[in-house]
Amino acid sequence: MNSWLTESVKTIDANMISQAKAYQKTLTKPPGSLGDLELIAERFSGWQSSLCPHLDAISIRVFAGDHGVCCQGVSAFPQDVTVQMISNFLAGGAAISVLASDLEADFKVVNTGTASLLSSALVNESQLINEPVSTGTKDFSQEPAMSSEQVAAALDIGKNVVGEVTADLFIGGEMGIANTTSASAIYSALLALSPEQTVGSGTGIDNAGLAHKKNVVNQALELHKNSLTDPYNVLRCLGGFEIAALTGSFIACAQRGIPVLVDGFICTAAALLAVRINKGVGDWLLYSHCSAEPAHKLALDALGASPLLDLGLRLGEGSGAAVAVPLLKSALSLHNNMATFSQLTIKN
């Protein structure tokens, strides 16, 4: 296992969190009346060691990679869609591209390993980090998804991407046909849940396809049951290059002191892996929304996480996290700009 994965995360300023809590009580509102918005501001104060935290610089990285298990017919879309969507991300036509532009975020796409070649005529190629580990993972229902060398390389991609980021907030997105199958298998392995509990429709397969997808995941769990003894090997056997890179990026963010806003079903699987590998990472994660994929709530509950939104989203790409950013900005603006009781000479 990569030695850097278990290095300590940055210490959070607990004293500043206490000061922020006390300051919230001086604002012209009943204590606690802004609910989780107050908690968000307090967490940012601790992360930034500042009583007036800010959210100006946002970095979004969409990690793309293909999954060998796609050959089992577990997706409603062909694998070529992954490279087509990379082109769409770079051309500005995808949901996350639009949202990143609206947020004026630092946006890039990371190719961790697609099965098909990227187009030679990509728009905005400067926004592409092309670091493929291989041409997609292996079919994990037949063999481990990755070799030890490949999972190590994919984790390092996440670390290296974060090493080039200067931001107040990091959002990781993903793209990879069949990656909901991989995430479902990861949830089953880490949370001791059956495929009946973790497998959803993903890109929109029908009932017969859903039953088949559950069978494929069950077959994989049975095949690898003697290897699924720790999160690193769960990732190696059942994961994808993009999920590994996300996992590495979340750990690296916590080590650098960059808070992460976690997206939906796939990204939460990476967050769960990251926390299981390095427990301290959890203190640097916020969860943007509850996905329409049924197992997502089970995973969030296992993480003790309270998502900010529940809008029935299941697109991925980092889109749900991007939608939640204005909520974070509102929380900080209220904390920083509301009047205090003493300024109005109101007795609280």
mmCIF file of C-alpha atoms in Angstrom:
data_model
loop_
_atom_site.group_PDB
_atom_site.id
_atom_site.type_symbol
_atom_site.label_atom_id
_atom_site.label_comp_id
_atom_site.label_asym_id
_atom_site.label_seq_id
_atom_site.Cartn_x
_atom_site.Cartn_y
_atom_site.Cartn_z
ATOM 1 C CA MET A 1 0.000 0.000 0.000
ATOM 2 C CA ASN A 2 1.207 3.528 -0.841
ATOM 3 C CA SER A 3 2.905 4.754 2.349
ATOM 4 C CA TRP A 4 1.564 8.303 2.034
ATOM 5 C CA LEU A 5 -2.051 7.166 2.375
ATOM 6 C CA THR A 6 -1.893 6.805 6.151
ATOM 7 C CA GLU A 7 0.110 9.947 6.882
ATOM 8 C CA SER A 8 -1.619 12.321 9.301
ATOM 9 C CA VAL A 9 -4.159 14.824 8.032
ATOM 10 C CA LYS A 10 -3.866 18.514 8.817
ATOM 11 C CA THR A 11 -4.996 19.451 12.329
ATOM 12 C CA ILE A 12 -8.256 21.386 12.526
ATOM 13 C CA ASP A 13 -8.280 24.507 14.719
ATOM 14 C CA ALA A 14 -10.657 23.404 17.498
ATOM 15 C CA ASN A 15 -10.184 26.674 19.366
ATOM 16 C CA MET A 16 -11.381 28.628 16.342
ATOM 17 C CA ILE A 17 -14.442 26.387 16.045
ATOM 18 C CA SER A 18 -15.270 27.236 19.670
ATOM 19 C CA GLN A 19 -14.849 30.940 18.915
ATOM 20 C CA ALA A 20 -17.102 30.636 15.868
ATOM 21 C CA LYS A 21 -19.772 28.885 17.951
ATOM 22 C CA ALA A 22 -19.621 31.686 20.513
ATOM 23 C CA TYR A 23 -19.735 34.314 17.764
ATOM 24 C CA GLN A 24 -22.839 32.704 16.237
ATOM 25 C CA LYS A 25 -24.637 33.311 19.537
ATOM 26 C CA THR A 26 -23.976 37.059 19.242
ATOM 27 C CA LEU A 27 -25.694 37.385 15.850
ATOM 28 C CA THR A 28 -29.165 38.899 15.583
ATOM 29 C CA LYS A 29 -31.131 35.666 15.500
ATOM 30 C CA PRO A 30 -32.300 33.044 17.969
ATOM 31 C CA PRO A 31 -29.430 30.658 18.776
ATOM 32 C CA GLY A 32 -29.373 27.740 16.368
ATOM 33 C CA SER A 33 -32.085 29.189 14.156
ATOM 34 C CA LEU A 34 -29.959 28.876 11.013
ATOM 35 C CA GLY A 35 -29.474 25.171 11.694
ATOM 36 C CA ASP A 36 -26.809 23.474 9.621
ATOM 37 C CA LEU A 37 -25.778 26.779 8.049
ATOM 38 C CA GLU A 38 -24.255 27.678 11.401
ATOM 39 C CA LEU A 39 -22.414 24.364 11.574
ATOM 40 C CA ILE A 40 -21.013 24.877 8.075
ATOM 41 C CA ALA A 41 -19.603 28.277 9.026
ATOM 42 C CA GLU A 42 -18.121 26.854 12.212
ATOM 43 C CA ARG A 43 -16.420 24.032 10.311
ATOM 44 C CA PHE A 44 -14.932 26.451 7.785
ATOM 45 C CA SER A 45 -13.645 28.566 10.653
ATOM 46 C CA GLY A 46 -11.856 25.523 12.038
ATOM 47 C CA TRP A 47 -10.517 24.525 8.634
ATOM 48 C CA GLN A 48 -9.188 28.011 7.886
ATOM 49 C CA SER A 49 -8.260 29.103 11.438
ATOM 50 C CA SER A 50 -10.312 32.223 10.843
ATOM 51 C CA LEU A 51 -13.350 33.759 12.492
ATOM 52 C CA CYS A 52 -14.265 35.142 9.063
ATOM 53 C CA PRO A 53 -13.908 32.144 6.733
ATOM 54 C CA HIS A 54 -14.185 32.601 2.975
ATOM 55 C CA LEU A 55 -15.022 30.525 -0.083
ATOM 56 C CA ASP A 56 -13.460 32.187 -3.091
ATOM 57 C CA ALA A 57 -11.406 29.531 -4.876
ATOM 58 C CA ILE A 58 -13.094 26.270 -5.887
ATOM 59 C CA SER A 59 -11.327 23.460 -7.728
ATOM 60 C CA ILE A 60 -13.318 20.800 -9.565
ATOM 61 C CA ARG A 61 -11.648 17.702 -10.992
ATOM 62 C CA VAL A 62 -13.679 15.111 -12.895
ATOM 63 C CA PHE A 63 -11.891 11.743 -12.918
ATOM 64 C CA ALA A 64 -12.826 9.479 -15.833
ATOM 65 C CA GLY A 65 -12.091 5.791 -16.314
ATOM 66 C CA ASP A 66 -13.614 2.667 -17.788
ATOM 67 C CA HIS A 67 -14.591 -0.583 -16.082
ATOM 68 C CA GLY A 68 -14.051 -4.048 -17.491
ATOM 69 C CA VAL A 69 -17.246 -5.276 -15.843
ATOM 70 C CA CYS A 70 -19.132 -3.289 -18.483
ATOM 71 C CA CYS A 71 -18.730 -6.329 -20.762
ATOM 72 C CA GLN A 72 -21.254 -8.118 -18.528
ATOM 73 C CA GLY A 73 -24.043 -5.846 -19.797
ATOM 74 C CA VAL A 74 -24.606 -3.997 -16.531
ATOM 75 C CA SER A 75 -25.120 -0.537 -18.079
ATOM 76 C CA ALA A 76 -27.747 0.974 -20.329
ATOM 77 C CA PHE A 77 -24.993 2.777 -22.273
ATOM 78 C CA PRO A 78 -21.991 1.498 -24.247
ATOM 79 C CA GLN A 79 -18.473 2.090 -22.945
ATOM 80 C CA ASP A 80 -17.653 4.556 -25.730
ATOM 81 C CA VAL A 81 -19.821 7.083 -23.892
ATOM 82 C CA THR A 82 -17.008 7.674 -21.392
ATOM 83 C CA VAL A 83 -14.687 9.228 -23.979
ATOM 84 C CA GLN A 84 -17.615 11.030 -25.591
ATOM 85 C CA MET A 85 -18.414 12.622 -22.241
ATOM 86 C CA ILE A 86 -14.782 13.673 -21.741
ATOM 87 C CA SER A 87 -15.110 15.613 -24.989
ATOM 88 C CA ASN A 88 -18.415 17.036 -23.771
ATOM 89 C CA PHE A 89 -16.878 18.115 -20.454
ATOM 90 C CA LEU A 90 -14.083 19.938 -22.253
ATOM 91 C CA ALA A 91 -16.441 21.523 -24.781
ATOM 92 C CA GLY A 92 -18.568 22.944 -21.952
ATOM 93 C CA GLY A 93 -21.685 20.958 -22.762
ATOM 94 C CA ALA A 94 -21.990 18.708 -19.697
ATOM 95 C CA ALA A 95 -23.899 19.593 -16.538
ATOM 96 C CA ILE A 96 -20.742 19.901 -14.455
ATOM 97 C CA SER A 97 -19.149 22.090 -17.137
ATOM 98 C CA VAL A 98 -22.061 24.524 -16.964
ATOM 99 C CA LEU A 99 -22.065 24.552 -13.166
ATOM 100 C CA ALA A 100 -18.280 24.960 -12.960
ATOM 101 C CA SER A 101 -18.516 27.949 -15.293
ATOM 102 C CA ASP A 102 -21.288 29.479 -13.187
ATOM 103 C CA LEU A 103 -19.127 29.055 -10.079
ATOM 104 C CA GLU A 104 -16.030 30.402 -11.873
ATOM 105 C CA ALA A 105 -14.312 27.278 -10.614
ATOM 106 C CA ASP A 106 -10.920 25.920 -11.608
ATOM 107 C CA PHE A 107 -12.115 22.999 -13.726
ATOM 108 C CA LYS A 108 -10.212 20.091 -15.248
ATOM 109 C CA VAL A 109 -10.902 16.541 -16.432
ATOM 110 C CA VAL A 110 -8.545 13.708 -15.504
ATOM 111 C CA ASN A 111 -8.355 10.655 -17.759
ATOM 112 C CA THR A 112 -7.320 7.800 -15.477
ATOM 113 C CA GLY A 113 -7.813 5.120 -18.129
ATOM 114 C CA THR A 114 -10.487 4.863 -20.810
ATOM 115 C CA ALA A 115 -11.082 1.798 -22.960
ATOM 116 C CA SER A 116 -11.286 3.889 -26.140
ATOM 117 C CA LEU A 117 -8.851 6.479 -27.419
ATOM 118 C CA LEU A 118 -9.620 10.122 -26.794
ATOM 119 C CA SER A 119 -10.466 12.275 -29.772
ATOM 120 C CA SER A 120 -7.493 14.004 -31.382
ATOM 121 C CA ALA A 121 -9.595 17.148 -31.756
ATOM 122 C CA LEU A 122 -10.524 17.894 -28.157
ATOM 123 C CA VAL A 123 -11.749 21.388 -27.322
ATOM 124 C CA ASN A 124 -10.008 23.112 -24.380
ATOM 125 C CA GLU A 125 -7.369 20.396 -24.166
ATOM 126 C CA SER A 126 -5.576 22.571 -21.598
ATOM 127 C CA GLN A 127 -8.281 21.449 -19.175
ATOM 128 C CA LEU A 128 -7.364 17.784 -19.673
ATOM 129 C CA ILE A 129 -4.965 15.852 -17.472
ATOM 130 C CA ASN A 130 -4.244 12.732 -19.501
ATOM 131 C CA GLU A 131 -2.706 10.147 -17.130
ATOM 132 C CA PRO A 132 -4.214 6.757 -18.096
ATOM 133 C CA VAL A 133 -3.138 3.825 -15.955
ATOM 134 C CA SER A 134 -4.364 1.415 -18.618
ATOM 135 C CA THR A 135 -7.224 1.018 -21.077
ATOM 136 C CA GLY A 136 -9.792 0.434 -18.357
ATOM 137 C CA THR A 137 -9.868 -2.050 -15.506
ATOM 138 C CA LYS A 138 -10.414 -5.808 -15.766
ATOM 139 C CA ASP A 139 -13.835 -7.441 -15.408
ATOM 140 C CA PHE A 140 -14.008 -7.787 -11.624
ATOM 141 C CA SER A 141 -16.637 -10.511 -11.848
ATOM 142 C CA GLN A 142 -13.894 -12.708 -13.339
ATOM 143 C CA GLU A 143 -10.641 -11.384 -11.804
ATOM 144 C CA PRO A 144 -9.400 -8.455 -9.697
ATOM 145 C CA ALA A 145 -10.191 -5.112 -11.303
ATOM 146 C CA MET A 146 -6.637 -3.866 -10.843
ATOM 147 C CA SER A 147 -3.196 -5.164 -10.108
ATOM 148 C CA SER A 148 -1.392 -3.865 -7.029
ATOM 149 C CA GLU A 149 0.732 -1.641 -9.272
ATOM 150 C CA GLN A 150 -2.318 -0.222 -11.036
ATOM 151 C CA VAL A 151 -4.256 0.671 -7.896
ATOM 152 C CA ALA A 152 -1.133 2.318 -6.472
ATOM 153 C CA ALA A 153 -0.706 4.345 -9.665
ATOM 154 C CA ALA A 154 -4.365 5.422 -9.680
ATOM 155 C CA LEU A 155 -4.216 6.523 -6.035
ATOM 156 C CA ASP A 156 -1.092 8.533 -6.845
ATOM 157 C CA ILE A 157 -2.949 10.285 -9.662
ATOM 158 C CA GLY A 158 -5.388 11.649 -7.090
ATOM 159 C CA LYS A 159 -2.577 12.794 -4.830
ATOM 160 C CA ASN A 160 -0.707 14.476 -7.684
ATOM 161 C CA VAL A 161 -3.807 16.261 -8.941
ATOM 162 C CA VAL A 162 -4.431 17.733 -5.498
ATOM 163 C CA GLY A 163 -0.768 18.700 -5.240
ATOM 164 C CA GLU A 164 -1.346 21.206 -8.050
ATOM 165 C CA VAL A 165 -4.499 22.685 -6.517
ATOM 166 C CA THR A 166 -4.794 25.932 -4.576
ATOM 167 C CA ALA A 167 -8.354 26.166 -3.325
ATOM 168 C CA ASP A 168 -10.720 26.823 -0.441
ATOM 169 C CA LEU A 169 -12.803 23.825 -1.514
ATOM 170 C CA PHE A 170 -12.236 20.715 -3.638
ATOM 171 C CA ILE A 171 -14.947 18.873 -5.571
ATOM 172 C CA GLY A 172 -14.179 15.541 -7.178
ATOM 173 C CA GLY A 173 -16.444 14.291 -9.932
ATOM 174 C CA GLU A 174 -16.429 11.056 -11.906
ATOM 175 C CA MET A 175 -17.331 9.556 -15.243
ATOM 176 C CA GLY A 176 -17.143 5.890 -16.164
ATOM 177 C CA ILE A 177 -19.730 3.621 -17.703
ATOM 178 C CA ALA A 178 -20.492 0.767 -15.232
ATOM 179 C CA ASN A 179 -19.025 2.606 -12.263
ATOM 180 C CA THR A 180 -22.270 2.303 -10.272
ATOM 181 C CA THR A 181 -21.715 -1.473 -10.443
ATOM 182 C CA SER A 182 -18.255 -0.990 -8.987
ATOM 183 C CA ALA A 183 -19.502 1.380 -6.277
ATOM 184 C CA SER A 184 -22.303 -1.029 -5.335
ATOM 185 C CA ALA A 185 -19.812 -3.856 -4.957
ATOM 186 C CA ILE A 186 -17.582 -1.637 -2.802
ATOM 187 C CA TYR A 187 -20.512 -0.741 -0.541
ATOM 188 C CA SER A 188 -21.441 -4.410 -0.191
ATOM 189 C CA ALA A 189 -17.877 -5.347 0.735
ATOM 190 C CA LEU A 190 -17.235 -2.496 3.185
ATOM 191 C CA LEU A 191 -20.665 -2.324 4.831
ATOM 192 C CA ALA A 192 -21.574 -6.032 4.787
ATOM 193 C CA LEU A 193 -24.644 -5.356 2.657
ATOM 194 C CA SER A 194 -26.151 -7.654 0.042
ATOM 195 C CA PRO A 195 -26.355 -6.652 -3.635
ATOM 196 C CA GLU A 196 -30.119 -6.476 -3.107
ATOM 197 C CA GLN A 197 -29.418 -3.505 -0.823
ATOM 198 C CA THR A 198 -26.639 -1.800 -2.773
ATOM 199 C CA VAL A 199 -27.391 -2.240 -6.473
ATOM 200 C CA GLY A 200 -29.601 0.343 -8.185
ATOM 201 C CA SER A 201 -30.569 1.171 -11.748
ATOM 202 C CA GLY A 202 -27.553 3.408 -12.394
ATOM 203 C CA THR A 203 -27.896 4.837 -15.885
ATOM 204 C CA GLY A 204 -31.451 3.517 -16.119
ATOM 205 C CA ILE A 205 -31.453 -0.235 -16.776
ATOM 206 C CA ASP A 206 -34.779 -2.083 -16.727
ATOM 207 C CA ASN A 207 -35.891 -4.645 -14.128
ATOM 208 C CA ALA A 208 -34.269 -7.554 -15.938
ATOM 209 C CA GLY A 209 -31.050 -5.601 -16.242
ATOM 210 C CA LEU A 210 -31.198 -4.714 -12.557
ATOM 211 C CA ALA A 211 -31.550 -8.378 -11.568
ATOM 212 C CA HIS A 212 -28.601 -9.265 -13.795
ATOM 213 C CA LYS A 213 -26.508 -6.446 -12.319
ATOM 214 C CA LYS A 214 -27.178 -7.762 -8.811
ATOM 215 C CA ASN A 215 -26.107 -11.235 -9.898
ATOM 216 C CA VAL A 216 -22.864 -9.878 -11.355
ATOM 217 C CA VAL A 217 -22.041 -8.050 -8.122
ATOM 218 C CA ASN A 218 -22.885 -11.133 -6.081
ATOM 219 C CA GLN A 219 -20.626 -13.233 -8.301
ATOM 220 C CA ALA A 220 -17.774 -10.752 -7.778
ATOM 221 C CA LEU A 221 -18.212 -10.701 -4.021
ATOM 222 C CA GLU A 222 -18.129 -14.479 -3.911
ATOM 223 C CA LEU A 223 -15.082 -14.639 -6.190
ATOM 224 C CA HIS A 224 -13.034 -12.192 -4.104
ATOM 225 C CA LYS A 225 -14.398 -12.954 -0.631
ATOM 226 C CA ASN A 226 -11.036 -14.096 0.722
ATOM 227 C CA SER A 227 -9.323 -10.907 -0.490
ATOM 228 C CA LEU A 228 -11.849 -8.352 0.760
ATOM 229 C CA THR A 229 -10.182 -8.080 4.154
ATOM 230 C CA ASP A 230 -9.204 -4.403 4.087
ATOM 231 C CA PRO A 231 -10.242 -1.284 2.145
ATOM 232 C CA TYR A 232 -7.136 -1.238 -0.029
ATOM 233 C CA ASN A 233 -7.867 -4.717 -1.360
ATOM 234 C CA VAL A 234 -11.564 -3.934 -1.722
ATOM 235 C CA LEU A 235 -10.510 -1.078 -3.989
ATOM 236 C CA ARG A 236 -8.045 -3.261 -5.894
ATOM 237 C CA CYS A 237 -10.507 -6.085 -6.486
ATOM 238 C CA LEU A 238 -13.728 -4.147 -7.067
ATOM 239 C CA GLY A 239 -12.866 -0.539 -7.849
ATOM 240 C CA GLY A 240 -12.010 1.545 -10.865
ATOM 241 C CA PHE A 241 -9.148 3.822 -11.786
ATOM 242 C CA GLU A 242 -11.325 6.915 -11.313
ATOM 243 C CA ILE A 243 -12.621 5.690 -7.939
ATOM 244 C CA ALA A 244 -9.047 5.039 -6.795
ATOM 245 C CA ALA A 245 -7.962 8.494 -7.971
ATOM 246 C CA LEU A 246 -10.893 10.059 -6.129
ATOM 247 C CA THR A 247 -9.938 8.135 -2.997
ATOM 248 C CA GLY A 248 -6.375 9.375 -3.268
ATOM 249 C CA SER A 249 -7.512 12.941 -3.906
ATOM 250 C CA PHE A 250 -9.727 12.991 -0.799
ATOM 251 C CA ILE A 251 -6.896 11.708 1.392
ATOM 252 C CA ALA A 252 -4.448 14.210 -0.102
ATOM 253 C CA CYS A 253 -6.895 17.077 0.422
ATOM 254 C CA ALA A 254 -7.226 16.240 4.115
ATOM 255 C CA GLN A 255 -3.463 16.035 4.444
ATOM 256 C CA ARG A 256 -3.091 19.457 2.809
ATOM 257 C CA GLY A 257 -5.983 21.006 4.724
ATOM 258 C CA ILE A 258 -8.380 21.480 1.798
ATOM 259 C CA PRO A 259 -12.026 20.692 2.626
ATOM 260 C CA VAL A 260 -13.859 18.402 0.217
ATOM 261 C CA LEU A 261 -17.490 18.633 -0.846
ATOM 262 C CA VAL A 262 -18.369 15.030 -1.705
ATOM 263 C CA ASP A 263 -20.761 14.373 -4.577
ATOM 264 C CA GLY A 264 -23.119 11.417 -4.860
ATOM 265 C CA PHE A 265 -23.114 7.628 -5.069
ATOM 266 C CA ILE A 266 -19.725 7.006 -6.703
ATOM 267 C CA CYS A 267 -17.837 9.749 -4.900
ATOM 268 C CA THR A 268 -19.211 8.639 -1.551
ATOM 269 C CA ALA A 269 -17.849 5.148 -2.241
ATOM 270 C CA ALA A 270 -14.442 6.788 -2.683
ATOM 271 C CA ALA A 271 -14.988 8.809 0.494
ATOM 272 C CA LEU A 272 -15.856 5.646 2.414
ATOM 273 C CA LEU A 273 -12.679 3.999 1.147
ATOM 274 C CA ALA A 274 -10.650 7.091 2.059
ATOM 275 C CA VAL A 275 -12.016 7.194 5.604
ATOM 276 C CA ARG A 276 -11.469 3.457 6.072
ATOM 277 C CA ILE A 277 -7.857 3.832 4.889
ATOM 278 C CA ASN A 278 -7.168 7.014 6.891
ATOM 279 C CA LYS A 279 -9.772 7.789 9.557
ATOM 280 C CA GLY A 280 -8.782 11.443 9.955
ATOM 281 C CA VAL A 281 -9.941 12.204 6.412
ATOM 282 C CA GLY A 282 -13.562 12.225 7.585
ATOM 283 C CA ASP A 283 -13.050 15.518 9.432
ATOM 284 C CA TRP A 284 -12.378 17.273 6.120
ATOM 285 C CA LEU A 285 -15.449 16.012 4.241
ATOM 286 C CA LEU A 286 -18.845 17.587 3.656
ATOM 287 C CA TYR A 287 -21.549 15.674 1.784
ATOM 288 C CA SER A 288 -23.514 17.591 -0.796
ATOM 289 C CA HIS A 289 -26.647 15.536 -1.376
ATOM 290 C CA CYS A 290 -28.410 12.218 -1.048
ATOM 291 C CA SER A 291 -28.473 10.391 -4.359
ATOM 292 C CA ALA A 292 -31.537 8.704 -5.788
ATOM 293 C CA GLU A 293 -29.503 5.468 -5.796
ATOM 294 C CA PRO A 294 -31.056 3.539 -2.877
ATOM 295 C CA ALA A 295 -27.816 2.470 -1.171
ATOM 296 C CA HIS A 296 -26.478 5.994 -0.943
ATOM 297 C CA LYS A 297 -28.443 6.771 2.206
ATOM 298 C CA LEU A 298 -27.156 3.570 3.802
ATOM 299 C CA ALA A 299 -23.598 4.642 3.040
ATOM 300 C CA LEU A 300 -24.162 8.164 4.356
ATOM 301 C CA ASP A 301 -25.644 6.735 7.546
ATOM 302 C CA ALA A 302 -22.611 4.480 7.963
ATOM 303 C CA LEU A 303 -20.382 7.534 7.614
ATOM 304 C CA GLY A 304 -22.480 9.528 10.088
ATOM 305 C CA ALA A 305 -22.968 12.093 7.322
ATOM 306 C CA SER A 306 -25.814 14.577 6.907
ATOM 307 C CA PRO A 307 -26.151 15.572 3.241
ATOM 308 C CA LEU A 308 -26.985 19.201 2.512
ATOM 309 C CA LEU A 309 -29.575 18.505 -0.196
ATOM 310 C CA ASP A 310 -31.995 15.803 -1.303
ATOM 311 C CA LEU A 311 -33.146 16.612 -4.840
ATOM 312 C CA GLY A 312 -33.375 13.153 -6.378
ATOM 313 C CA LEU A 313 -30.090 13.661 -8.238
ATOM 314 C CA ARG A 314 -28.208 10.714 -9.734
ATOM 315 C CA LEU A 315 -26.121 12.210 -12.538
ATOM 316 C CA GLY A 316 -22.712 12.172 -10.936
ATOM 317 C CA GLU A 317 -19.898 14.198 -12.537
ATOM 318 C CA GLY A 318 -19.665 16.270 -9.337
ATOM 319 C CA SER A 319 -22.878 18.028 -10.357
ATOM 320 C CA GLY A 320 -24.688 17.615 -7.029
ATOM 321 C CA ALA A 321 -21.714 19.028 -5.153
ATOM 322 C CA ALA A 322 -21.523 22.009 -7.499
ATOM 323 C CA VAL A 323 -25.234 22.690 -6.981
ATOM 324 C CA ALA A 324 -24.634 22.820 -3.205
ATOM 325 C CA VAL A 325 -21.798 25.379 -3.330
ATOM 326 C CA PRO A 326 -24.094 28.455 -3.172
ATOM 327 C CA LEU A 327 -25.492 27.031 0.070
ATOM 328 C CA LEU A 328 -21.995 27.003 1.545
ATOM 329 C CA LYS A 329 -21.403 30.544 0.368
ATOM 330 C CA SER A 330 -24.654 31.658 1.987
ATOM 331 C CA ALA A 331 -23.627 30.036 5.268
ATOM 332 C CA LEU A 332 -20.335 31.947 5.297
ATOM 333 C CA SER A 333 -21.924 35.224 4.204
ATOM 334 C CA LEU A 334 -24.468 35.051 7.015
ATOM 335 C CA HIS A 335 -21.744 34.259 9.535
ATOM 336 C CA ASN A 336 -19.498 37.071 8.374
ATOM 337 C CA ASN A 337 -22.002 39.832 7.607
ATOM 338 C CA MET A 338 -24.961 39.631 9.978
ATOM 339 C CA ALA A 339 -25.134 42.284 12.681
ATOM 340 C CA THR A 340 -24.485 41.364 16.303
ATOM 341 C CA PHE A 341 -26.828 42.163 19.170
ATOM 342 C CA SER A 342 -24.310 44.637 20.578
ATOM 343 C CA GLN A 343 -24.220 46.544 17.299
ATOM 344 C CA LEU A 344 -27.983 47.048 17.514
ATOM 345 C CA THR A 345 -28.053 47.415 21.290
ATOM 346 C CA ILE A 346 -30.678 44.652 21.416
ATOM 347 C CA LYS A 347 -30.755 42.617 24.594
ATOM 348 C CA ASN A 348 -30.447 38.936 23.814
#
